Amino acid sequence: MKGQDLQYVLDWIAVQELVAEYGQAIDFGKDTGDWSRWVNCFTPKLVADYTRLFGGEPITLAREEMGKLGSDALAPYTRVQHATANTVRTHFKNATEAQVMAYADVGHFFSLNGVPQEWTLVIRYTHDVEKTSEGWKIRKVLLDPIHHRGNLLGAEFVRGKRLV
């Protein structure tokens, strides 16, 4: 794609919006229990690679399953906040495929014996996206943790530990 043509600019803006929506929709899902915005970020089938945080193998699933995945992963937290950097980089492979890298600080908030706690994870997301009849959608997401700070119990929560 040429950097000067109008379609490139329109696609670039749409991809930027998709990456911002990814994080905002997770926060909205956690706050409201309505994960439809997040689910709508994906192609009908996708690969979710959260192995660098959780271990295991990447999973292939239907986008409708992503709502439960997000809800279950964030169950121990009272709130989450994705602050996606505006230094999103997009590499268009062709007119309908691109790879996008974006950094985010993701605050995970919880209470321990009535005391507010925070665990923040600095992440690099790599999204393989494609242009569909519904617009640009994520077909593969890779979460790469860079750094974390705060109460490390938050890290244990994301790996499945629960308080008794």
JSON list of C-alpha atoms in Angstrom, two decimals:
[
{"chain": "A", "resi": 1, "resn": "MET", "atom": "CA", "xyz": [0.00, 0.00, 0.00]},
{"chain": "A", "resi": 2, "resn": "LYS", "atom": "CA", "xyz": [1.17, 3.47, -0.76]},
{"chain": "A", "resi": 3, "resn": "GLY", "atom": "CA", "xyz": [1.50, 5.81, 2.17]},
{"chain": "A", "resi": 4, "resn": "GLN", "atom": "CA", "xyz": [0.01, 8.69, 0.20]},
{"chain": "A", "resi": 5, "resn": "ASP", "atom": "CA", "xyz": [-3.28, 7.24, -1.00]},
{"chain": "A", "resi": 6, "resn": "LEU", "atom": "CA", "xyz": [-6.59, 7.96, 0.73]},
{"chain": "A", "resi": 7, "resn": "GLN", "atom": "CA", "xyz": [-7.47, 4.29, 1.26]},
{"chain": "A", "resi": 8, "resn": "TYR", "atom": "CA", "xyz": [-4.20, 3.78, 3.13]},
{"chain": "A", "resi": 9, "resn": "VAL", "atom": "CA", "xyz": [-5.05, 6.67, 5.47]},
{"chain": "A", "resi": 10, "resn": "LEU", "atom": "CA", "xyz": [-8.59, 5.39, 6.04]},
{"chain": "A", "resi": 11, "resn": "ASP", "atom": "CA", "xyz": [-7.32, 1.87, 6.75]},
{"chain": "A", "resi": 12, "resn": "TRP", "atom": "CA", "xyz": [-4.58, 3.19, 9.03]},
{"chain": "A", "resi": 13, "resn": "ILE", "atom": "CA", "xyz": [-7.14, 5.14, 11.08]},
{"chain": "A", "resi": 14, "resn": "ALA", "atom": "CA", "xyz": [-9.47, 2.11, 11.24]},
{"chain": "A", "resi": 15, "resn": "VAL", "atom": "CA", "xyz": [-6.66, -0.12, 12.50]},
{"chain": "A", "resi": 16, "resn": "GLN", "atom": "CA", "xyz": [-5.66, 2.47, 15.14]},
{"chain": "A", "resi": 17, "resn": "GLU", "atom": "CA", "xyz": [-9.28, 2.58, 16.30]},
{"chain": "A", "resi": 18, "resn": "LEU", "atom": "CA", "xyz": [-9.45, -1.22, 16.44]},
{"chain": "A", "resi": 19, "resn": "VAL", "atom": "CA", "xyz": [-6.35, -1.43, 18.66]},
{"chain": "A", "resi": 20, "resn": "ALA", "atom": "CA", "xyz": [-7.72, 1.25, 21.00]},
{"chain": "A", "resi": 21, "resn": "GLU", "atom": "CA", "xyz": [-11.11, -0.49, 21.07]},
{"chain": "A", "resi": 22, "resn": "TYR", "atom": "CA", "xyz": [-9.48, -3.81, 22.02]},
{"chain": "A", "resi": 23, "resn": "GLY", "atom": "CA", "xyz": [-8.35, -2.45, 25.40]},
{"chain": "A", "resi": 24, "resn": "GLN", "atom": "CA", "xyz": [-11.33, -0.17, 26.00]},
{"chain": "A", "resi": 25, "resn": "ALA", "atom": "CA", "xyz": [-13.73, -3.03, 25.26]},
{"chain": "A", "resi": 26, "resn": "ILE", "atom": "CA", "xyz": [-12.01, -5.26, 27.85]},
{"chain": "A", "resi": 27, "resn": "ASP", "atom": "CA", "xyz": [-12.45, -2.54, 30.46]},
{"chain": "A", "resi": 28, "resn": "PHE", "atom": "CA", "xyz": [-16.10, -2.07, 29.43]},
{"chain": "A", "resi": 29, "resn": "GLY", "atom": "CA", "xyz": [-16.68, -5.84, 29.61]},
{"chain": "A", "resi": 30, "resn": "LYS", "atom": "CA", "xyz": [-15.23, -6.03, 33.11]},
{"chain": "A", "resi": 31, "resn": "ASP", "atom": "CA", "xyz": [-17.24, -3.01, 34.27]},
{"chain": "A", "resi": 32, "resn": "THR", "atom": "CA", "xyz": [-20.59, -4.04, 32.79]},
{"chain": "A", "resi": 33, "resn": "GLY", "atom": "CA", "xyz": [-20.43, -7.80, 32.14]},
{"chain": "A", "resi": 34, "resn": "ASP", "atom": "CA", "xyz": [-21.19, -7.05, 28.47]},
{"chain": "A", "resi": 35, "resn": "TRP", "atom": "CA", "xyz": [-18.31, -8.50, 26.46]},
{"chain": "A", "resi": 36, "resn": "SER", "atom": "CA", "xyz": [-19.93, -7.93, 23.03]},
{"chain": "A", "resi": 37, "resn": "ARG", "atom": "CA", "xyz": [-17.70, -4.93, 22.23]},
{"chain": "A", "resi": 38, "resn": "TRP", "atom": "CA", "xyz": [-14.57, -7.02, 22.82]},
{"chain": "A", "resi": 39, "resn": "VAL", "atom": "CA", "xyz": [-15.93, -10.02, 20.93]},
{"chain": "A", "resi": 40, "resn": "ASN", "atom": "CA", "xyz": [-16.65, -7.68, 18.00]},
{"chain": "A", "resi": 41, "resn": "CYS", "atom": "CA", "xyz": [-12.92, -6.85, 17.71]},
{"chain": "A", "resi": 42, "resn": "PHE", "atom": "CA", "xyz": [-12.17, -10.32, 16.31]},
{"chain": "A", "resi": 43, "resn": "THR", "atom": "CA", "xyz": [-12.59, -12.35, 13.15]},
{"chain": "A", "resi": 44, "resn": "PRO", "atom": "CA", "xyz": [-15.05, -15.27, 13.47]},
{"chain": "A", "resi": 45, "resn": "LYS", "atom": "CA", "xyz": [-12.10, -17.63, 14.23]},
{"chain": "A", "resi": 46, "resn": "LEU", "atom": "CA", "xyz": [-8.95, -16.36, 15.87]},
{"chain": "A", "resi": 47, "resn": "VAL", "atom": "CA", "xyz": [-5.74, -17.38, 17.58]},
{"chain": "A", "resi": 48, "resn": "ALA", "atom": "CA", "xyz": [-5.22, -16.07, 21.12]},
{"chain": "A", "resi": 49, "resn": "ASP", "atom": "CA", "xyz": [-1.62, -16.35, 22.26]},
{"chain": "A", "resi": 50, "resn": "TYR", "atom": "CA", "xyz": [-1.35, -15.43, 25.92]},
{"chain": "A", "resi": 51, "resn": "THR", "atom": "CA", "xyz": [1.34, -18.07, 26.54]},
{"chain": "A", "resi": 52, "resn": "ARG", "atom": "CA", "xyz": [4.04, -15.59, 27.55]},
{"chain": "A", "resi": 53, "resn": "LEU", "atom": "CA", "xyz": [1.88, -14.71, 30.54]},
{"chain": "A", "resi": 54, "resn": "PHE", "atom": "CA", "xyz": [-0.03, -17.93, 31.26]},
{"chain": "A", "resi": 55, "resn": "GLY", "atom": "CA", "xyz": [2.21, -20.62, 29.73]},
{"chain": "A", "resi": 56, "resn": "GLY", "atom": "CA", "xyz": [0.66, -23.42, 27.71]},
{"chain": "A", "resi": 57, "resn": "GLU", "atom": "CA", "xyz": [-0.05, -23.18, 24.00]},
{"chain": "A", "resi": 58, "resn": "PRO", "atom": "CA", "xyz": [-1.84, -20.62, 21.81]},
{"chain": "A", "resi": 59, "resn": "ILE", "atom": "CA", "xyz": [-5.52, -21.43, 21.38]},
{"chain": "A", "resi": 60, "resn": "THR", "atom": "CA", "xyz": [-7.75, -21.21, 18.33]},
{"chain": "A", "resi": 61, "resn": "LEU", "atom": "CA", "xyz": [-11.34, -20.37, 19.14]},
{"chain": "A", "resi": 62, "resn": "ALA", "atom": "CA", "xyz": [-14.51, -18.74, 17.89]},
{"chain": "A", "resi": 63, "resn": "ARG", "atom": "CA", "xyz": [-14.79, -15.05, 18.72]},
{"chain": "A", "resi": 64, "resn": "GLU", "atom": "CA", "xyz": [-17.96, -15.71, 20.76]},
{"chain": "A", "resi": 65, "resn": "GLU", "atom": "CA", "xyz": [-15.77, -17.64, 23.22]},
{"chain": "A", "resi": 66, "resn": "MET", "atom": "CA", "xyz": [-13.57, -14.61, 23.90]},
{"chain": "A", "resi": 67, "resn": "GLY", "atom": "CA", "xyz": [-16.12, -13.01, 26.22]},
{"chain": "A", "resi": 68, "resn": "LYS", "atom": "CA", "xyz": [-15.95, -15.95, 28.63]},
{"chain": "A", "resi": 69, "resn": "LEU", "atom": "CA", "xyz": [-12.17, -16.05, 28.34]},
{"chain": "A", "resi": 70, "resn": "GLY", "atom": "CA", "xyz": [-11.93, -12.37, 29.32]},
{"chain": "A", "resi": 71, "resn": "SER", "atom": "CA", "xyz": [-14.53, -12.61, 32.06]},
{"chain": "A", "resi": 72, "resn": "ASP", "atom": "CA", "xyz": [-12.87, -15.65, 33.64]},
{"chain": "A", "resi": 73, "resn": "ALA", "atom": "CA", "xyz": [-9.35, -14.19, 33.46]},
{"chain": "A", "resi": 74, "resn": "LEU", "atom": "CA", "xyz": [-10.40, -10.92, 35.09]},
{"chain": "A", "resi": 75, "resn": "ALA", "atom": "CA", "xyz": [-12.82, -12.35, 37.69]},
{"chain": "A", "resi": 76, "resn": "PRO", "atom": "CA", "xyz": [-10.56, -11.67, 40.73]},
{"chain": "A", "resi": 77, "resn": "TYR", "atom": "CA", "xyz": [-10.22, -7.97, 39.93]},
{"chain": "A", "resi": 78, "resn": "THR", "atom": "CA", "xyz": [-12.70, -5.24, 40.80]},
{"chain": "A", "resi": 79, "resn": "ARG", "atom": "CA", "xyz": [-11.61, -3.10, 37.83]},
{"chain": "A", "resi": 80, "resn": "VAL", "atom": "CA", "xyz": [-9.08, -3.04, 35.02]},
{"chain": "A", "resi": 81, "resn": "GLN", "atom": "CA", "xyz": [-7.79, -0.14, 32.98]},
{"chain": "A", "resi": 82, "resn": "HIS", "atom": "CA", "xyz": [-6.02, -0.40, 29.63]},
{"chain": "A", "resi": 83, "resn": "ALA", "atom": "CA", "xyz": [-3.97, 2.67, 28.77]},
{"chain": "A", "resi": 84, "resn": "THR", "atom": "CA", "xyz": [-2.91, 1.96, 25.19]},
{"chain": "A", "resi": 85, "resn": "ALA", "atom": "CA", "xyz": [0.03, 4.05, 23.97]},
{"chain": "A", "resi": 86, "resn": "ASN", "atom": "CA", "xyz": [-0.45, 6.23, 20.94]},
{"chain": "A", "resi": 87, "resn": "THR", "atom": "CA", "xyz": [2.75, 4.78, 19.44]},
{"chain": "A", "resi": 88, "resn": "VAL", "atom": "CA", "xyz": [0.91, 2.01, 17.63]},
{"chain": "A", "resi": 89, "resn": "ARG", "atom": "CA", "xyz": [2.90, 0.72, 14.65]},
{"chain": "A", "resi": 90, "resn": "THR", "atom": "CA", "xyz": [1.13, -0.79, 11.67]},
{"chain": "A", "resi": 91, "resn": "HIS", "atom": "CA", "xyz": [2.82, -2.78, 8.92]},
{"chain": "A", "resi": 92, "resn": "PHE", "atom": "CA", "xyz": [0.43, -3.36, 6.02]},
{"chain": "A", "resi": 93, "resn": "LYS", "atom": "CA", "xyz": [1.28, -6.62, 4.28]},
{"chain": "A", "resi": 94, "resn": "ASN", "atom": "CA", "xyz": [-1.26, -5.91, 1.54]},
{"chain": "A", "resi": 95, "resn": "ALA", "atom": "CA", "xyz": [-4.66, -4.21, 1.18]},
{"chain": "A", "resi": 96, "resn": "THR", "atom": "CA", "xyz": [-6.41, -6.65, 3.53]},
{"chain": "A", "resi": 97, "resn": "GLU", "atom": "CA", "xyz": [-3.75, -7.79, 6.03]},
{"chain": "A", "resi": 98, "resn": "ALA", "atom": "CA", "xyz": [-1.56, -6.00, 8.53]},
{"chain": "A", "resi": 99, "resn": "GLN", "atom": "CA", "xyz": [0.43, -6.58, 11.69]},
{"chain": "A", "resi": 100, "resn": "VAL", "atom": "CA", "xyz": [0.08, -4.06, 14.49]},
{"chain": "A", "resi": 101, "resn": "MET", "atom": "CA", "xyz": [2.23, -3.57, 17.59]},
{"chain": "A", "resi": 102, "resn": "ALA", "atom": "CA", "xyz": [0.98, -1.51, 20.51]},
{"chain": "A", "resi": 103, "resn": "TYR", "atom": "CA", "xyz": [2.11, -0.98, 24.07]},
{"chain": "A", "resi": 104, "resn": "ALA", "atom": "CA", "xyz": [-0.27, -0.75, 27.00]},
{"chain": "A", "resi": 105, "resn": "ASP", "atom": "CA", "xyz": [-0.13, -0.25, 30.74]},
{"chain": "A", "resi": 106, "resn": "VAL", "atom": "CA", "xyz": [-2.88, -2.42, 32.18]},
{"chain": "A", "resi": 107, "resn": "GLY", "atom": "CA", "xyz": [-3.88, -1.68, 35.76]},
{"chain": "A", "resi": 108, "resn": "HIS", "atom": "CA", "xyz": [-5.58, -4.53, 37.64]},
{"chain": "A", "resi": 109, "resn": "PHE", "atom": "CA", "xyz": [-7.33, -3.40, 40.82]},
{"chain": "A", "resi": 110, "resn": "PHE", "atom": "CA", "xyz": [-8.45, -5.56, 43.74]},
{"chain": "A", "resi": 111, "resn": "SER", "atom": "CA", "xyz": [-8.97, -5.40, 47.48]},
{"chain": "A", "resi": 112, "resn": "LEU", "atom": "CA", "xyz": [-7.10, -7.35, 50.13]},
{"chain": "A", "resi": 113, "resn": "ASN", "atom": "CA", "xyz": [-8.67, -7.26, 53.60]},
{"chain": "A", "resi": 114, "resn": "GLY", "atom": "CA", "xyz": [-10.45, -4.06, 52.61]},
{"chain": "A", "resi": 115, "resn": "VAL", "atom": "CA", "xyz": [-7.24, -2.37, 51.44]},
{"chain": "A", "resi": 116, "resn": "PRO", "atom": "CA", "xyz": [-7.17, -1.29, 47.77]},
{"chain": "A", "resi": 117, "resn": "GLN", "atom": "CA", "xyz": [-4.41, -3.00, 45.76]},
{"chain": "A", "resi": 118, "resn": "GLU", "atom": "CA", "xyz": [-3.01, -2.60, 42.27]},
{"chain": "A", "resi": 119, "resn": "TRP", "atom": "CA", "xyz": [-0.96, -4.78, 39.96]},
{"chain": "A", "resi": 120, "resn": "THR", "atom": "CA", "xyz": [0.03, -3.15, 36.67]},
{"chain": "A", "resi": 121, "resn": "LEU", "atom": "CA", "xyz": [1.35, -5.03, 33.69]},
{"chain": "A", "resi": 122, "resn": "VAL", "atom": "CA", "xyz": [3.24, -3.31, 30.87]},
{"chain": "A", "resi": 123, "resn": "ILE", "atom": "CA", "xyz": [2.41, -5.20, 27.68]},
{"chain": "A", "resi": 124, "resn": "ARG", "atom": "CA", "xyz": [3.34, -5.25, 24.03]},
{"chain": "A", "resi": 125, "resn": "TYR", "atom": "CA", "xyz": [0.40, -6.51, 21.98]},
{"chain": "A", "resi": 126, "resn": "THR", "atom": "CA", "xyz": [1.01, -7.84, 18.49]},
{"chain": "A", "resi": 127, "resn": "HIS", "atom": "CA", "xyz": [-2.20, -8.13, 16.48]},
{"chain": "A", "resi": 128, "resn": "ASP", "atom": "CA", "xyz": [-2.49, -9.78, 13.09]},
{"chain": "A", "resi": 129, "resn": "VAL", "atom": "CA", "xyz": [-5.48, -8.03, 11.57]},
{"chain": "A", "resi": 130, "resn": "GLU", "atom": "CA", "xyz": [-7.48, -8.47, 8.41]},
{"chain": "A", "resi": 131, "resn": "LYS", "atom": "CA", "xyz": [-9.97, -6.36, 6.54]},
{"chain": "A", "resi": 132, "resn": "THR", "atom": "CA", "xyz": [-13.31, -8.17, 6.45]},
{"chain": "A", "resi": 133, "resn": "SER", "atom": "CA", "xyz": [-16.81, -7.29, 5.30]},
{"chain": "A", "resi": 134, "resn": "GLU", "atom": "CA", "xyz": [-17.30, -6.05, 8.90]},
{"chain": "A", "resi": 135, "resn": "GLY", "atom": "CA", "xyz": [-14.20, -3.84, 8.76]},
{"chain": "A", "resi": 136, "resn": "TRP", "atom": "CA", "xyz": [-10.74, -4.46, 10.23]},
{"chain": "A", "resi": 137, "resn": "LYS", "atom": "CA", "xyz": [-10.71, -7.31, 12.78]},
{"chain": "A", "resi": 138, "resn": "ILE", "atom": "CA", "xyz": [-8.07, -9.10, 14.87]},
{"chain": "A", "resi": 139, "resn": "ARG", "atom": "CA", "xyz": [-7.36, -12.65, 13.68]},
{"chain": "A", "resi": 140, "resn": "LYS", "atom": "CA", "xyz": [-4.43, -13.27, 16.06]},
{"chain": "A", "resi": 141, "resn": "VAL", "atom": "CA", "xyz": [-3.44, -11.59, 19.30]},
{"chain": "A", "resi": 142, "resn": "LEU", "atom": "CA", "xyz": [-0.10, -12.06, 21.05]},
{"chain": "A", "resi": 143, "resn": "LEU", "atom": "CA", "xyz": [0.34, -10.62, 24.54]},
{"chain": "A", "resi": 144, "resn": "ASP", "atom": "CA", "xyz": [3.98, -10.10, 25.50]},
{"chain": "A", "resi": 145, "resn": "PRO", "atom": "CA", "xyz": [4.51, -8.96, 29.11]},
{"chain": "A", "resi": 146, "resn": "ILE", "atom": "CA", "xyz": [7.38, -6.49, 29.37]},
{"chain": "A", "resi": 147, "resn": "HIS", "atom": "CA", "xyz": [7.32, -5.42, 33.02]},
{"chain": "A", "resi": 148, "resn": "HIS", "atom": "CA", "xyz": [5.02, -5.37, 36.03]},
{"chain": "A", "resi": 149, "resn": "ARG", "atom": "CA", "xyz": [4.77, -3.40, 39.22]},
{"chain": "A", "resi": 150, "resn": "GLY", "atom": "CA", "xyz": [2.58, -3.34, 42.30]},
{"chain": "A", "resi": 151, "resn": "ASN", "atom": "CA", "xyz": [1.19, -6.15, 44.43]},
{"chain": "A", "resi": 152, "resn": "LEU", "atom": "CA", "xyz": [2.43, -9.43, 42.91]},
{"chain": "A", "resi": 153, "resn": "LEU", "atom": "CA", "xyz": [-0.66, -11.21, 44.20]},
{"chain": "A", "resi": 154, "resn": "GLY", "atom": "CA", "xyz": [-2.30, -9.66, 41.14]},
{"chain": "A", "resi": 155, "resn": "ALA", "atom": "CA", "xyz": [0.04, -11.71, 38.95]},
{"chain": "A", "resi": 156, "resn": "GLU", "atom": "CA", "xyz": [-0.98, -14.86, 40.81]},
{"chain": "A", "resi": 157, "resn": "PHE", "atom": "CA", "xyz": [-4.65, -14.02, 40.23]},
{"chain": "A", "resi": 158, "resn": "VAL", "atom": "CA", "xyz": [-4.15, -13.82, 36.49]},
{"chain": "A", "resi": 159, "resn": "ARG", "atom": "CA", "xyz": [-2.57, -17.30, 36.62]},
{"chain": "A", "resi": 160, "resn": "GLY", "atom": "CA", "xyz": [-5.58, -18.74, 38.44]},
{"chain": "A", "resi": 161, "resn": "LYS", "atom": "CA", "xyz": [-4.73, -18.42, 42.13]},
{"chain": "A", "resi": 162, "resn": "ARG", "atom": "CA", "xyz": [-7.68, -17.47, 44.31]},
{"chain": "A", "resi": 163, "resn": "LEU", "atom": "CA", "xyz": [-7.92, -16.41, 47.94]},
{"chain": "A", "resi": 164, "resn": "VAL", "atom": "CA", "xyz": [-9.76, -18.80, 50.24]}
]
